[in-house]
mmCIF file of C-alpha atoms in Angstrom:
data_model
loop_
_atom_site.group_PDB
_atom_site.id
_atom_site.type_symbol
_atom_site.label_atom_id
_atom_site.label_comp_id
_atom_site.label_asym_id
_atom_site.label_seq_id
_atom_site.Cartn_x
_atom_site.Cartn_y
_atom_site.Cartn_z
ATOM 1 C CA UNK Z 276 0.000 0.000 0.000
ATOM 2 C CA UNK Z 277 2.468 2.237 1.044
ATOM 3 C CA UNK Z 278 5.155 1.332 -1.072
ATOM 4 C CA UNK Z 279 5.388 4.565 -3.127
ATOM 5 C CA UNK Z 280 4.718 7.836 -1.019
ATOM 6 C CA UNK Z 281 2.430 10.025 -2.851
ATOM 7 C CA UNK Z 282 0.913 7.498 -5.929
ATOM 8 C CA UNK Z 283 -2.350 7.172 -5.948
ATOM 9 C CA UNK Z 284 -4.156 5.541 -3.347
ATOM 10 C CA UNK Z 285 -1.473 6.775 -0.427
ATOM 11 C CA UNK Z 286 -1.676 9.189 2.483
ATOM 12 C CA UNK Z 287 1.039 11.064 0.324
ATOM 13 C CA UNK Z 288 -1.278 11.127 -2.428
ATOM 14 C CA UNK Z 289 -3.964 12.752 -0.367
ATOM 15 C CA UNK Z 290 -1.984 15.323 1.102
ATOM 16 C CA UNK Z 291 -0.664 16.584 -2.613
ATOM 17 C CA UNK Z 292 -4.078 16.334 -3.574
ATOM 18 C CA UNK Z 293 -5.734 18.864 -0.681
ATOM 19 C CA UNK Z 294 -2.886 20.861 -1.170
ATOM 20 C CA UNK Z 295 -3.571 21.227 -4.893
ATOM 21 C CA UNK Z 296 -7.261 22.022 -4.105
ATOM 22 C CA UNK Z 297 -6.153 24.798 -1.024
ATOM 23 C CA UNK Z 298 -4.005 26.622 -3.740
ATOM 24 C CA UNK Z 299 -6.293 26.495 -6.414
ATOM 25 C CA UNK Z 300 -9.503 27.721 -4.679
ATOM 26 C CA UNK Z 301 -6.667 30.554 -3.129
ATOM 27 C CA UNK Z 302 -6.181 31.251 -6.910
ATOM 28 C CA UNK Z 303 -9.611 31.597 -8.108
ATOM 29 C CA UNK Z 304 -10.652 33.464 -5.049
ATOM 30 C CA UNK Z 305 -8.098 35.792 -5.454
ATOM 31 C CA UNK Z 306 -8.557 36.668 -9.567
ATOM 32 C CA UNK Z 307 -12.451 36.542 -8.646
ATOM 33 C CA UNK Z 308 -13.771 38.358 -5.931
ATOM 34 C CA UNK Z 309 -14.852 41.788 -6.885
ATOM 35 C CA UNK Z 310 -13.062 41.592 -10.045
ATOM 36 C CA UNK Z 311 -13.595 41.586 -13.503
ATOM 37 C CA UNK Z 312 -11.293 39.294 -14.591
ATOM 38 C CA UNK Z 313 -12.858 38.452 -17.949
ATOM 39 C CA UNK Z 314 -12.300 41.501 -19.891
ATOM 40 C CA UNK Z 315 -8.750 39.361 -19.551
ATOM 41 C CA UNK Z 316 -8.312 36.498 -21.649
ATOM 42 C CA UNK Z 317 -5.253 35.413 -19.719
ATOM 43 C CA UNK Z 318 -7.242 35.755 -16.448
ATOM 44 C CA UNK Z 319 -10.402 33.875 -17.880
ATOM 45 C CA UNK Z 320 -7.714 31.251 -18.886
ATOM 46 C CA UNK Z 321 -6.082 31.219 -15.215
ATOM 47 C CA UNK Z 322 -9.763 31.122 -13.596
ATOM 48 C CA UNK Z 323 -10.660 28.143 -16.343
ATOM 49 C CA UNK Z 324 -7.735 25.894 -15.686
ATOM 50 C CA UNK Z 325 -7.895 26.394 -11.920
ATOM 51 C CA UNK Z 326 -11.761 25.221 -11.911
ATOM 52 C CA UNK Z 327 -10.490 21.720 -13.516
ATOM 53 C CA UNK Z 328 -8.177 21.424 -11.115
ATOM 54 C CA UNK Z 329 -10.410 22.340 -8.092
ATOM 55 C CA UNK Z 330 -12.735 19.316 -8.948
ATOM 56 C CA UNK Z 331 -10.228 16.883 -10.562
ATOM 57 C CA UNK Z 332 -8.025 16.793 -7.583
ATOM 58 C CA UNK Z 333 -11.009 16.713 -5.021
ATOM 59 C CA UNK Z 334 -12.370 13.913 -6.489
ATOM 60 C CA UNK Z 335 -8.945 12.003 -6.249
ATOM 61 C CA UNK Z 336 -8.727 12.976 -2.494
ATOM 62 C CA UNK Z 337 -11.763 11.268 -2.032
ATOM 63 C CA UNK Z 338 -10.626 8.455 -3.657
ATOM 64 C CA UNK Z 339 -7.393 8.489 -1.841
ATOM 65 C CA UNK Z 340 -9.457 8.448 1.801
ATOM 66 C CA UNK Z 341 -11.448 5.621 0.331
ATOM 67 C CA UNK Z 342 -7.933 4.101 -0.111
ATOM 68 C CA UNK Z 343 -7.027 4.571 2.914
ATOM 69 C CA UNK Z 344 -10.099 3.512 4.849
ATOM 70 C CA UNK Z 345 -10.484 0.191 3.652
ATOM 71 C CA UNK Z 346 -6.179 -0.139 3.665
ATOM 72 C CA UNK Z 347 -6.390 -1.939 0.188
ATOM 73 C CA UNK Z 348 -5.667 0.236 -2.841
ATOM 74 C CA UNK Z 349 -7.467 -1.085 -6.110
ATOM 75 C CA UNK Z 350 -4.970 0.441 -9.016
ATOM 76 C CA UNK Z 351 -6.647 -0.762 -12.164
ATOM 77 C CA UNK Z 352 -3.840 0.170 -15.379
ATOM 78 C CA UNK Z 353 -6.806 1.426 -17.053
ATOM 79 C CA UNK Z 354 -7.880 4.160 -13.938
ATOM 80 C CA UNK Z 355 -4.090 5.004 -13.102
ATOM 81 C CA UNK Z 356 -3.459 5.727 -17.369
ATOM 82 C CA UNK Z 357 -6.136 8.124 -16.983
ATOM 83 C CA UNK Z 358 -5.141 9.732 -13.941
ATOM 84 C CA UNK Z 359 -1.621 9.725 -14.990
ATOM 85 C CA UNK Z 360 -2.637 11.927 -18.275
ATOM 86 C CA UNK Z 361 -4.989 13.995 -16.343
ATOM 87 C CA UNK Z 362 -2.198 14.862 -14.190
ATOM 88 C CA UNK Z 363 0.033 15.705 -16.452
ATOM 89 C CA UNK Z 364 -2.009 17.779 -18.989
ATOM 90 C CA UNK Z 365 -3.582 19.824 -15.876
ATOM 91 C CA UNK Z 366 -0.504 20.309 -15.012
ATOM 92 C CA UNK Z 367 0.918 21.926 -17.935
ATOM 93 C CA UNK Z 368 -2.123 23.693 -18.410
ATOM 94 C CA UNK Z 369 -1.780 25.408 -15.034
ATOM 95 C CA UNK Z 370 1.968 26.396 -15.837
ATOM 96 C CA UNK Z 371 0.966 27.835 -18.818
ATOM 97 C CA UNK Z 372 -1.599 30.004 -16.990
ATOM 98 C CA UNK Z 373 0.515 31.108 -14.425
ATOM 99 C CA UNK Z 374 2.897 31.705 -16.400
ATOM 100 C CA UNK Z 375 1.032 33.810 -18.316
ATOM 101 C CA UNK Z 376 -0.828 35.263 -15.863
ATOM 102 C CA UNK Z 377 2.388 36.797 -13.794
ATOM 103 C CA UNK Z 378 3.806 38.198 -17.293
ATOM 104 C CA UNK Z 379 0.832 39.915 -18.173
ATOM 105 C CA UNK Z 380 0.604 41.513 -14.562
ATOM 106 C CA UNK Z 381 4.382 42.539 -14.850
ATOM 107 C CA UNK Z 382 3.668 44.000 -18.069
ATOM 108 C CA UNK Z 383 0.569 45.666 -16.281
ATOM 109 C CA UNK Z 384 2.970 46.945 -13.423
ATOM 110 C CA UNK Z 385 5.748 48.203 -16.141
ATOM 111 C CA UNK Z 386 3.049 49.990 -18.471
ATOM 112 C CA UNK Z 387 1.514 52.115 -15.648
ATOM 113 C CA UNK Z 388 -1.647 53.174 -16.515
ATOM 114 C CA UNK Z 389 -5.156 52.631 -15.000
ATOM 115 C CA UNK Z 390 -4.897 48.768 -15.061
ATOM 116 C CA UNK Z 391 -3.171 48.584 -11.740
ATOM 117 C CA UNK Z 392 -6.066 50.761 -9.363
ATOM 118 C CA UNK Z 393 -5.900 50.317 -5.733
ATOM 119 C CA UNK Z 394 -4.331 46.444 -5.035
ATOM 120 C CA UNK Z 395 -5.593 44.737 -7.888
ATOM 121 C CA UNK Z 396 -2.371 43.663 -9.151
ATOM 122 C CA UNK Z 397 -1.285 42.146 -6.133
ATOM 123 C CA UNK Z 398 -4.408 39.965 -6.273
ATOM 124 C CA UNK Z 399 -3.239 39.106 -9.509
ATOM 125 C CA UNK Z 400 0.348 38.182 -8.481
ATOM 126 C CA UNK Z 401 -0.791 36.391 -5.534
ATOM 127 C CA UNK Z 402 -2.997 33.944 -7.909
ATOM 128 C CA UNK Z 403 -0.325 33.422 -9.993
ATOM 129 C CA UNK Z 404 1.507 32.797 -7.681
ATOM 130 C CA UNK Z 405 -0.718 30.290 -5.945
ATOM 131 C CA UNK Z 406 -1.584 28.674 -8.898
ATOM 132 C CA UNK Z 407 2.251 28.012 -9.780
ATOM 133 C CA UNK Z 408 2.432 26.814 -6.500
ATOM 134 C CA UNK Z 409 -0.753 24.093 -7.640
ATOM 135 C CA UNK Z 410 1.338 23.358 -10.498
ATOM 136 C CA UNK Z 411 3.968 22.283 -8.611
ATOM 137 C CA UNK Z 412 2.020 19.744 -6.458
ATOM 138 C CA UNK Z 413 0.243 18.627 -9.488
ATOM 139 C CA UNK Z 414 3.737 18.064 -11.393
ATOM 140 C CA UNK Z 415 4.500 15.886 -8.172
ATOM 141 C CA UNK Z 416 1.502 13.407 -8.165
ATOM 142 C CA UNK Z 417 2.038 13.369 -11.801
ATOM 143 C CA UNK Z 418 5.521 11.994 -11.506
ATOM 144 C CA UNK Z 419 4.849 9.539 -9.046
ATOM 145 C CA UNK Z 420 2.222 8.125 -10.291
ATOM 146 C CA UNK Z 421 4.005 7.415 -13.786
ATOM 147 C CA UNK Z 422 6.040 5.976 -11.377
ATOM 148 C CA UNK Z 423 4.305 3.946 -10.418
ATOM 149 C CA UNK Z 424 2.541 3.007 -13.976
ATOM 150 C CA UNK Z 425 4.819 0.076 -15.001
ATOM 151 C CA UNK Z 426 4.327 -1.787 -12.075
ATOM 152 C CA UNK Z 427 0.762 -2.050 -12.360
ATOM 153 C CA UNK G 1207 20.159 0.671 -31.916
ATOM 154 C CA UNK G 1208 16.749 1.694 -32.918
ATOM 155 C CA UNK G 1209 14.911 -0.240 -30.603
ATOM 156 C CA UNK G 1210 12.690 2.901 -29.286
ATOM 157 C CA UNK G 1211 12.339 5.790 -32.315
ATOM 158 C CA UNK G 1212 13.349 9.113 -31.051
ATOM 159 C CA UNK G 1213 15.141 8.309 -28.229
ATOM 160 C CA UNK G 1214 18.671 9.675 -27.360
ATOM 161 C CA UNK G 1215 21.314 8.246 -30.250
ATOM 162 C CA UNK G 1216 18.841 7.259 -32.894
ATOM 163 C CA UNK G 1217 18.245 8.786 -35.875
ATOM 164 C CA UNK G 1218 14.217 10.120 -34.648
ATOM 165 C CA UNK G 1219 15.981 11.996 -31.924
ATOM 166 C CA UNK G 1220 17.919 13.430 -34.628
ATOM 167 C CA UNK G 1221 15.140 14.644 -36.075
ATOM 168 C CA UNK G 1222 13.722 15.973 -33.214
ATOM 169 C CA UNK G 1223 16.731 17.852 -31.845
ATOM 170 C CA UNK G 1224 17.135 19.663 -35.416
ATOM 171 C CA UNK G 1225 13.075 20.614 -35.463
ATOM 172 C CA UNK G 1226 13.871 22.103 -31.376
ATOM 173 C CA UNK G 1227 16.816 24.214 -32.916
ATOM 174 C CA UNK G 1228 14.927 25.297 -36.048
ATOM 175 C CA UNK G 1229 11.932 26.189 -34.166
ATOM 176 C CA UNK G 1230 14.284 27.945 -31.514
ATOM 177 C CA UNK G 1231 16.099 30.016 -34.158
ATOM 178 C CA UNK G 1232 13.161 30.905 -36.220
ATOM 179 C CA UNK G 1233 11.833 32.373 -32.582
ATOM 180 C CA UNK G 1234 14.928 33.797 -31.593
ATOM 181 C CA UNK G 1235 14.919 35.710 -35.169
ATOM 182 C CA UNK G 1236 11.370 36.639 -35.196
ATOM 183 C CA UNK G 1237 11.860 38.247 -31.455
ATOM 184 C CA UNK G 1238 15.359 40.203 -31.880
ATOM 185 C CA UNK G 1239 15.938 41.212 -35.479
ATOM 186 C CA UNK G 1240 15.283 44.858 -35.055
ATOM 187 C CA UNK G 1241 13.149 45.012 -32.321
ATOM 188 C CA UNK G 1242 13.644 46.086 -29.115
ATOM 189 C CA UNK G 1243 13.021 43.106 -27.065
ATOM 190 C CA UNK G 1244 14.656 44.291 -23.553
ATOM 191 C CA UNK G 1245 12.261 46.730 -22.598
ATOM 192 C CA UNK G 1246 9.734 43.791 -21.867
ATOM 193 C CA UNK G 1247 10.445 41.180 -19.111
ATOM 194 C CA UNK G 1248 8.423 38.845 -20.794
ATOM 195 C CA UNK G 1249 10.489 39.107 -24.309
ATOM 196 C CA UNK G 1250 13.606 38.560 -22.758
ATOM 197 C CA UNK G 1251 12.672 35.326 -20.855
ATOM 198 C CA UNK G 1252 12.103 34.184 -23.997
ATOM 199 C CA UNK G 1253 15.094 35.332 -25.943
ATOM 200 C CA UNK G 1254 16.584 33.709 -22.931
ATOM 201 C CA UNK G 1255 15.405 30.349 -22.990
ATOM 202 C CA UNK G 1256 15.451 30.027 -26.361
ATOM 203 C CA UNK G 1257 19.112 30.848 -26.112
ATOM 204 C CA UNK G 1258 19.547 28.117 -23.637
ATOM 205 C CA UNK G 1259 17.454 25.182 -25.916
ATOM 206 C CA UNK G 1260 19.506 25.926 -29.672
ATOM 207 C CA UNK G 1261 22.725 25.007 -28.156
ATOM 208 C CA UNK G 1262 21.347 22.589 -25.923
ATOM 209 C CA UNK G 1263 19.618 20.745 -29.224
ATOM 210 C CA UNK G 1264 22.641 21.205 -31.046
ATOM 211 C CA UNK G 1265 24.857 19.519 -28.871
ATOM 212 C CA UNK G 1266 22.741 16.827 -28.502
ATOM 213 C CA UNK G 1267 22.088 16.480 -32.307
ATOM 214 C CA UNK G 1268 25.860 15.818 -33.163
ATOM 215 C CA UNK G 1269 26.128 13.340 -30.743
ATOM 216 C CA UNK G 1270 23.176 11.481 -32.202
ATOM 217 C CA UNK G 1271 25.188 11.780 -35.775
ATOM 218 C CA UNK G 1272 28.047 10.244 -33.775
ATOM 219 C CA UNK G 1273 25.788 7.501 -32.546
ATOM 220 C CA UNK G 1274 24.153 6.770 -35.763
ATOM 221 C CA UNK G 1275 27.625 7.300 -37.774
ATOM 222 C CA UNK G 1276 29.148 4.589 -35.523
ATOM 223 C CA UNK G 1277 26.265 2.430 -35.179
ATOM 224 C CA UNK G 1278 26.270 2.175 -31.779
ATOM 225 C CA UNK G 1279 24.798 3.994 -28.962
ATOM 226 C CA UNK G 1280 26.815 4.637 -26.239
ATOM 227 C CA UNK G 1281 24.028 5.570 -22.841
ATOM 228 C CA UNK G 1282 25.961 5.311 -19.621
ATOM 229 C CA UNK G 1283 22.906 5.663 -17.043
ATOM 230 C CA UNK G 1284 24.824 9.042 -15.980
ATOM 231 C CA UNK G 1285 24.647 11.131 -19.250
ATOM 232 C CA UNK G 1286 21.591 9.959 -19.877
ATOM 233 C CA UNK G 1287 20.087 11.050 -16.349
ATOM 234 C CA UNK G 1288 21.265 14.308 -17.234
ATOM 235 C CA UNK G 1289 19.648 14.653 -20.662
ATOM 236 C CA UNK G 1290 16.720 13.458 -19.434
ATOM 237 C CA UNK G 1291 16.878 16.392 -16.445
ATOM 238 C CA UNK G 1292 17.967 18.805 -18.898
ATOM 239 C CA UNK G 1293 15.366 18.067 -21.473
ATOM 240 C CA UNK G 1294 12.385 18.510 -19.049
ATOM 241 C CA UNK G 1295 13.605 21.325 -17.524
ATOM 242 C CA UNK G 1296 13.685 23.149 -20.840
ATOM 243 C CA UNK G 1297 10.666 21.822 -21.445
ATOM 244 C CA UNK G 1298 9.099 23.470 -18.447
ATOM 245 C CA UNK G 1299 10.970 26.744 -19.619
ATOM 246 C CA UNK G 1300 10.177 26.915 -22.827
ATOM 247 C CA UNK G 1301 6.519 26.309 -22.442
ATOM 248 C CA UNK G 1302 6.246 28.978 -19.853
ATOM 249 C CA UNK G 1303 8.257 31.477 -22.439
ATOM 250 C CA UNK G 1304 5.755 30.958 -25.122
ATOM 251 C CA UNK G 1305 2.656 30.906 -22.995
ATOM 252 C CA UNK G 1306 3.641 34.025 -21.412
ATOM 253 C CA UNK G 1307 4.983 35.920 -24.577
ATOM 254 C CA UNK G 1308 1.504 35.024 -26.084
ATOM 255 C CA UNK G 1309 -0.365 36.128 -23.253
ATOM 256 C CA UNK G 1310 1.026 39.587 -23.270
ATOM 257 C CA UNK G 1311 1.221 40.067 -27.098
ATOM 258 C CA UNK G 1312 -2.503 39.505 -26.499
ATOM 259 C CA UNK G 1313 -2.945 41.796 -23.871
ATOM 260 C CA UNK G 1314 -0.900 44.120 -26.199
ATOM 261 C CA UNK G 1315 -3.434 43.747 -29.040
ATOM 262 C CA UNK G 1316 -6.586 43.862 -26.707
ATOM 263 C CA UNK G 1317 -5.188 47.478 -25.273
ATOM 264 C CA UNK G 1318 -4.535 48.785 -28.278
ATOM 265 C CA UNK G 1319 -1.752 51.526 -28.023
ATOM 266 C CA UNK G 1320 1.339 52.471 -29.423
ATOM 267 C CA UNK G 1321 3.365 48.572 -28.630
ATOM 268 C CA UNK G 1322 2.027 47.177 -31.814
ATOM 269 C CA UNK G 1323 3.152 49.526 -34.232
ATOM 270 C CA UNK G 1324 3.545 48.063 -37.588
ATOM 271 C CA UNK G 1325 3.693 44.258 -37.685
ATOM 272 C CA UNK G 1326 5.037 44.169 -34.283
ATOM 273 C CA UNK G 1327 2.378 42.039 -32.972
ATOM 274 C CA UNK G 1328 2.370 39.657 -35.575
ATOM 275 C CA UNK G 1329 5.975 38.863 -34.569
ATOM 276 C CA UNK G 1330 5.619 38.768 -31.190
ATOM 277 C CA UNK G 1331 2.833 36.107 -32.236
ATOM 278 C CA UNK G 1332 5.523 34.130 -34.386
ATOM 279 C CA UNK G 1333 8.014 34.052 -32.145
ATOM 280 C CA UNK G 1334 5.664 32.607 -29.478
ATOM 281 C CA UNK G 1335 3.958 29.621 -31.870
ATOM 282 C CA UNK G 1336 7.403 28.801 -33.013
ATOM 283 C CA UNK G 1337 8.495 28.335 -29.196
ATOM 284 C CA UNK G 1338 5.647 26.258 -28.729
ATOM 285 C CA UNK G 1339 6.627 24.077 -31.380
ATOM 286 C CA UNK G 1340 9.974 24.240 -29.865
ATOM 287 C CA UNK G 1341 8.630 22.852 -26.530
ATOM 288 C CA UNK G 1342 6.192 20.464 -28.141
ATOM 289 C CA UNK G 1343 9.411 18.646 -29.793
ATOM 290 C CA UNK G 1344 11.504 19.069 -26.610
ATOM 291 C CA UNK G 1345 8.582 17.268 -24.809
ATOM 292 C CA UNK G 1346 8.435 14.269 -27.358
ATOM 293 C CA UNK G 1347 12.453 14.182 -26.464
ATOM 294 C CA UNK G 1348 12.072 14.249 -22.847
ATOM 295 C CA UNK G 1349 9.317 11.466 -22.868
ATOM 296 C CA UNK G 1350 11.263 9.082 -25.182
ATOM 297 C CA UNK G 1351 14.227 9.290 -23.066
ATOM 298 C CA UNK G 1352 12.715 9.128 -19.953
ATOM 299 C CA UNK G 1353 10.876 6.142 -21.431
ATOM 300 C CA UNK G 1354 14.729 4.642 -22.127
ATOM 301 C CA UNK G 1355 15.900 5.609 -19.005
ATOM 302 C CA UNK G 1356 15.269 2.273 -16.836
ATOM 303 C CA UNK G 1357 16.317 0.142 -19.628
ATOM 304 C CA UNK G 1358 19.676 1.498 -19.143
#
């Protein structure tokens, strides 16, 4: 069971997992409230990829606590191919939209101008920075568990 | 020799490595030839990174010509640890250059102004789909090595 710490199925796993989830929802919360993000099509993109995340790693936690519970962990190829892929395109998705989302806001900050009122660029830094954060957890279950693919 | 296509030695890494330093140059061109790339962060990430992956690709492309000259691949598990390292951390790099140099060309378009005089946009726009396909092809690299990598 616990021969890998954070593959699927693992107390590791569930810990990455919440972790991913805390950072996104501190993303989203942080482009959304009170803001108009979507006149931004880099923000839309951050607030898109951050509500797959939310759910998709959720939903794993829950399976990882069901793992745990009942101390057996069914890894059928076929689930762990699909949660290895998930993993790993979520995760470059959320790169990509941090990435993205901290340029634009420097280029916000270096321009001046009206974009930057009161502390809304902060909020923006602060969810790309939490959602590069996510990325970096994701990246982690991702490699583990195509670690762990082969010997399943 | 060729038992997996495209990984380090055979002739579809070849390939690959020249299509990541073709890409790289034609997005190192379309970013610096006459323009002023340093006043943006953004621009010189990717002038950066792209500066890292030609000679990186290069390298590694003549000593797949060695390989394939020779007919034999020489991977001690040591250099190829490294490539493998090396080629996702590019990866990573690269695909957070051209994410973010779209991102704010976009921005630049959607505010209008006086940053995309002329066809400045457009080869902002180049230079950050041709660093895509960069990463893209560093990607298929990194995978089919990593792939190699216990085999060794």
């Amino acid at each position: 069971m616990e021969e890998l710490p954070g593959a699927y199925g693992s107390s590791g796993s569930l810990f990455l997992r919440l972790g991913q989830a805390i950072f996104g929802v501190a993303s989203l919360l942080s482009m959304c409230l009170g803001i108009e993000f979507y006149s931004y099509t880099t923000f839309c993109f951050l607030v898109t990829i951050m509500g797959l995340v939310i759910p998709w790693s959720l939903t794993l936690a829950v399976v990882d606590v069901f793992s745990i519970s009942v101390k057996t962990a069914a890894r059928p190829p076929g689930i762990l191919s699909i949660v290895v892929l998930g993993d790993w395109v979520l995760s470059f998705l959320s790169l990509a939209a941090s990435c993205s989302t901290a340029s634009v806001t420097n280029f916000m900050l270096a321009s001046g101008g009206s974009s930057c009122m009161g502390n809304l660029c902060i909020r923006y830094q602060v969810a790309a920075a939490t959602a590069f954060l996510s990325w970096f957890l994701l990246l982690a279950s991702a490699l583990f568990n195509l670690w762990l693919l082969p010997s399943v």
